[in-house]
GROMACS .gro file of C-alpha atoms in nm:
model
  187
    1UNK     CA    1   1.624  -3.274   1.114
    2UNK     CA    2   1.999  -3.202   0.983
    3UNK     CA    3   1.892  -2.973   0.761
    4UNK     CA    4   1.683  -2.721   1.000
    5UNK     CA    5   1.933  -2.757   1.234
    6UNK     CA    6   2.236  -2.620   0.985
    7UNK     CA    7   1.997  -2.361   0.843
    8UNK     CA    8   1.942  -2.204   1.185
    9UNK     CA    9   2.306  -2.240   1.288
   10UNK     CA   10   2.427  -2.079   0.943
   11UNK     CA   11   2.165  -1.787   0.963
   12UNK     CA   12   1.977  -1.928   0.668
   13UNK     CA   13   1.629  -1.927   0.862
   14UNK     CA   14   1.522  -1.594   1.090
   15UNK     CA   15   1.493  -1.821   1.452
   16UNK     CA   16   1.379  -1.572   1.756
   17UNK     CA   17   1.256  -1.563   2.080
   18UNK     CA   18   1.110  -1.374   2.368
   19UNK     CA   19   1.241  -1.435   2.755
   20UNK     CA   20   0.912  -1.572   2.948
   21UNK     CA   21   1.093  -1.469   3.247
   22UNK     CA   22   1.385  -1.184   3.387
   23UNK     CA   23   1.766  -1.268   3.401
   24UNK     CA   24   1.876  -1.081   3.683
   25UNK     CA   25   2.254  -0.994   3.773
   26UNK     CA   26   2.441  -1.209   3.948
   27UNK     CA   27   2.439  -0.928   4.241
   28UNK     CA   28   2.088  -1.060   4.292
   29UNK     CA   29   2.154  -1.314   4.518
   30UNK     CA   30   2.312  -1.067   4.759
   31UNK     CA   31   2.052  -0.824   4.759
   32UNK     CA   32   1.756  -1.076   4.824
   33UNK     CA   33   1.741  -1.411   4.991
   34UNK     CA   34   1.646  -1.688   4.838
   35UNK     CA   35   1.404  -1.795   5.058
   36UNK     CA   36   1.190  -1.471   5.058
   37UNK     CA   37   0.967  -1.552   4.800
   38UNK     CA   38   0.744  -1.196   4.848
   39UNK     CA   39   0.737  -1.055   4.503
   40UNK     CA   40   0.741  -0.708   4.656
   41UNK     CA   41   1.014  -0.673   4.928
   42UNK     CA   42   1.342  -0.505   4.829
   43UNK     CA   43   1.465  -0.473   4.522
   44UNK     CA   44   1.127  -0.721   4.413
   45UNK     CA   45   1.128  -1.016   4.211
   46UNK     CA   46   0.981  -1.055   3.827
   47UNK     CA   47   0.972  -0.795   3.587
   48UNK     CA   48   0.656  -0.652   3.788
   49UNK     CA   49   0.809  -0.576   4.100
   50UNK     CA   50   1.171  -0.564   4.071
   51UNK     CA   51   1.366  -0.214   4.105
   52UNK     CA   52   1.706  -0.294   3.963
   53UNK     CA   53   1.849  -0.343   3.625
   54UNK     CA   54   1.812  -0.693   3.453
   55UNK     CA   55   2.079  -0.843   3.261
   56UNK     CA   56   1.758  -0.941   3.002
   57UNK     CA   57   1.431  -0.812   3.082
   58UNK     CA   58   1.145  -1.059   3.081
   59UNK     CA   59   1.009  -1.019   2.671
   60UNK     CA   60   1.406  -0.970   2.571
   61UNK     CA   61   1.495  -1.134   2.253
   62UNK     CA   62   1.715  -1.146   1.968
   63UNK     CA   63   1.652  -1.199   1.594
   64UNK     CA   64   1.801  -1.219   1.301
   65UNK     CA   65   1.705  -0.893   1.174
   66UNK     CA   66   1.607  -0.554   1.339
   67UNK     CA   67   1.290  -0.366   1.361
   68UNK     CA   68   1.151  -0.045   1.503
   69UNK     CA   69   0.849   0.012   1.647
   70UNK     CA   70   0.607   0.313   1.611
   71UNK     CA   71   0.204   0.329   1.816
   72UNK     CA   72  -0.024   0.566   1.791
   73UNK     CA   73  -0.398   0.669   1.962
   74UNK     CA   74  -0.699   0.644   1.806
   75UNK     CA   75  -0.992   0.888   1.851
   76UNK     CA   76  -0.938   1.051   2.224
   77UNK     CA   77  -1.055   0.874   2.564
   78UNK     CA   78  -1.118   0.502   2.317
   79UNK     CA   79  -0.835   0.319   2.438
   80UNK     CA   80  -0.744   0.191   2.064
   81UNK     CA   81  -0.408   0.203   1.959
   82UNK     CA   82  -0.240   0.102   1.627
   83UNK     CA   83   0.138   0.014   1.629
   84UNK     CA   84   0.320  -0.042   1.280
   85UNK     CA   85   0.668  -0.244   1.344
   86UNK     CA   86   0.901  -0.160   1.043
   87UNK     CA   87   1.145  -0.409   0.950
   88UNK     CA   88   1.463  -0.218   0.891
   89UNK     CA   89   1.664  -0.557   0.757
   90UNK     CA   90   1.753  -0.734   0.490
   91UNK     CA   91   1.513  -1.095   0.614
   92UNK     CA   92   1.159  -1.152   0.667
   93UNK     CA   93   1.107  -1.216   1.078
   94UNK     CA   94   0.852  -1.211   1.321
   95UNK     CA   95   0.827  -0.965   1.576
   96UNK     CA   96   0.623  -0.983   1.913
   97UNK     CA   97   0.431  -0.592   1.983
   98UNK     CA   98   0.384  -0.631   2.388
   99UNK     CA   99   0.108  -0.382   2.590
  100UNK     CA  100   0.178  -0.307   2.966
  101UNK     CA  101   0.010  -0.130   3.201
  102UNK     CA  102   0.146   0.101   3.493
  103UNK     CA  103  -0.057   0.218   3.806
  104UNK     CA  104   0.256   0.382   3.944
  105UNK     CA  105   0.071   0.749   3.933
  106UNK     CA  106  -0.227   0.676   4.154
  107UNK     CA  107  -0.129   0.847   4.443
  108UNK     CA  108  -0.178   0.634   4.797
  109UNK     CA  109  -0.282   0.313   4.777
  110UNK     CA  110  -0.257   0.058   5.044
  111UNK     CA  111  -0.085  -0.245   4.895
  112UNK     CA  112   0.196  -0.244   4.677
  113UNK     CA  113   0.156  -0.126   4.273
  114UNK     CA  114   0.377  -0.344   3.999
  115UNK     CA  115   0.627  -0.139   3.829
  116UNK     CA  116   0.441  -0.283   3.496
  117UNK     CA  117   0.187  -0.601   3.392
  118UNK     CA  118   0.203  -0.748   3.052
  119UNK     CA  119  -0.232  -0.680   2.972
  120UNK     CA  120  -0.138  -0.780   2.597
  121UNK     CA  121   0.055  -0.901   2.279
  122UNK     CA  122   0.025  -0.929   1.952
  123UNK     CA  123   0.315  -1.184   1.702
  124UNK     CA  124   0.335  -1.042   1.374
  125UNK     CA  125   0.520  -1.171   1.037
  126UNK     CA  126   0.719  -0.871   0.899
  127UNK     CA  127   0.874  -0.870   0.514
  128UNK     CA  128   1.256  -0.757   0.535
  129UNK     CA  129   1.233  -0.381   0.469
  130UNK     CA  130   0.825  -0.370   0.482
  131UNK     CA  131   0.563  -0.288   0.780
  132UNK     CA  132   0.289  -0.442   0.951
  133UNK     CA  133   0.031  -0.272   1.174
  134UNK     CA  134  -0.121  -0.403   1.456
  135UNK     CA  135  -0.418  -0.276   1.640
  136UNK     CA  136  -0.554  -0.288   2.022
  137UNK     CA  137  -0.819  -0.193   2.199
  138UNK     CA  138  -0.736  -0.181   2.569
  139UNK     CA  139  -1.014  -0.256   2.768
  140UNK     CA  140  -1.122  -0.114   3.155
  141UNK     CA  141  -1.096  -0.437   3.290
  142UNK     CA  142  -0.738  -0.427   3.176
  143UNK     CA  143  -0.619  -0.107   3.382
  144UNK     CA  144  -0.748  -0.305   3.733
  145UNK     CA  145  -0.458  -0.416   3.979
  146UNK     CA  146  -0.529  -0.658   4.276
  147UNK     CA  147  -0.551  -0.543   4.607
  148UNK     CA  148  -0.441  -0.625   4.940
  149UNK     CA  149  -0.740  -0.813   4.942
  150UNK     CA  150  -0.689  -0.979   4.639
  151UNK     CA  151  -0.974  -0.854   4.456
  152UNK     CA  152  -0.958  -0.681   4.098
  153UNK     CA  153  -1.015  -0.272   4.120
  154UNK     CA  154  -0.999  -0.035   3.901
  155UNK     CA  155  -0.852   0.297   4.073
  156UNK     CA  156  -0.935   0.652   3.957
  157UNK     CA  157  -0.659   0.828   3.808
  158UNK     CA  158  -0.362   0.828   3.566
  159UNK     CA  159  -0.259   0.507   3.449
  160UNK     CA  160   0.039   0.453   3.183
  161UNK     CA  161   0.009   0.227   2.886
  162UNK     CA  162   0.312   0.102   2.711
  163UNK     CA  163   0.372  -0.051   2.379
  164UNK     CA  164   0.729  -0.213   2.361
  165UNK     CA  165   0.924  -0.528   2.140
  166UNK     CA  166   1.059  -0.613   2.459
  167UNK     CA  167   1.362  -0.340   2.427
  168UNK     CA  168   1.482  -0.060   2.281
  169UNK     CA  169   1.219   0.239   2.190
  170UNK     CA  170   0.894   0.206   2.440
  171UNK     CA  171   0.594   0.411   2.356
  172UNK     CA  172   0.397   0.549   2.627
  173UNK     CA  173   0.062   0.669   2.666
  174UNK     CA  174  -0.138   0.818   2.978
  175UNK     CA  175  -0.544   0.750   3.004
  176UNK     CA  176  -0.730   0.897   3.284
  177UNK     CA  177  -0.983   0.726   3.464
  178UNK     CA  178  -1.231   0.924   3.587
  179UNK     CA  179  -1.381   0.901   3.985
  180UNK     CA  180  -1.745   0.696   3.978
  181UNK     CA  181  -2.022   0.896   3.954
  182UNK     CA  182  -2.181   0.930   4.318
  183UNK     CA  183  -2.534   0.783   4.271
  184UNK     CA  184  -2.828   0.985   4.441
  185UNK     CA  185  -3.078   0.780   4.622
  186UNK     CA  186  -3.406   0.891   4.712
  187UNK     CA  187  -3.577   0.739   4.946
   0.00000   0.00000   0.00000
């Protein structure tokens, strides 16, 4: 009750949070009506779609302590990644390590591509000045966008993986997926 309450307002306990959603700028309203709910028109809406600059970005948040955040590749073409998040202060926090994927590089596609799509996350408990790794294995299914159709595809071509807290340092990663092999029928 009381107590938990005058903890968190006196900085006693290490209370965070991520944004489930984008805060956009109050020039927003001008740019796009209200009533055009189409995710994709001009300049978009949610953090997949829209072009401009958010006053928070959806998976902002604020703690009570700070962190950094380094990822790295496993062995070539596996799609495993390991991310250690250092924290750099003085309290024991927990930090949320989020994956998106990008299919911005594709070339011509006919339906529109989100900027990013959240594919992952992982919460971890940090000691103040220690490090936690986390690992992920992204899988093909993962790297498919919907189509016009509304089906799930997975395009050929370079797609963009990246590891963020939500802000500050992203890292970034390209995979390549390679064009189906034509099968040969004989008849």
């Amino acid at each position: 009750g009381g107590k938990a309450i005058g903890a968190s307002l006196f900085g006693l306990e290490n209370r965070w949070g991520k944004l489930p959603v984008t805060m956009y700028p109050h020039s927003f309203i001008q740019e796009k009506a209200m009533t055009d709910y189409d995710m994709t028109s001009s300049p978009g809406r949610t953090y997949r779609y829209y072009t401009g600059t958010p006053l928070f970005a959806f998976g902002h948040g604020l703690s009570l302590t700070t962190y950094t955040l380094s990822c790295r590749e496993g062995a070539p073409r596996s799609r495993d990644f390991t991310c250690t998040v250092w924290n750099t202060g003085d309290r024991s926090g927990d930090e949320v390590v989020q994956v998106y994927h990008s299919a911005q590089h594709l070339g011509h596609v006919d339906h529109p591509l989100p900027k990013r799509a959240l594919i992952d996350f992982v919460r971890v408990t940090v000691p103040a000045g220690g490090s936690s790794d986390v690992s992920f294995h992204v899988a093909e299914d993962a790297l498919k966008v919907v189509n016009k159709e509304g089906t799930r595809v997975l395009y050929p071509g370079r797609h963009t993986l990246i590891f963020s807290r939500g802000h500050g340092e992203e890292n970034i990663f390209e995979v390549e997926v390679p064009k189906p092999k034509e099968e040969l029928i004989f008849a």
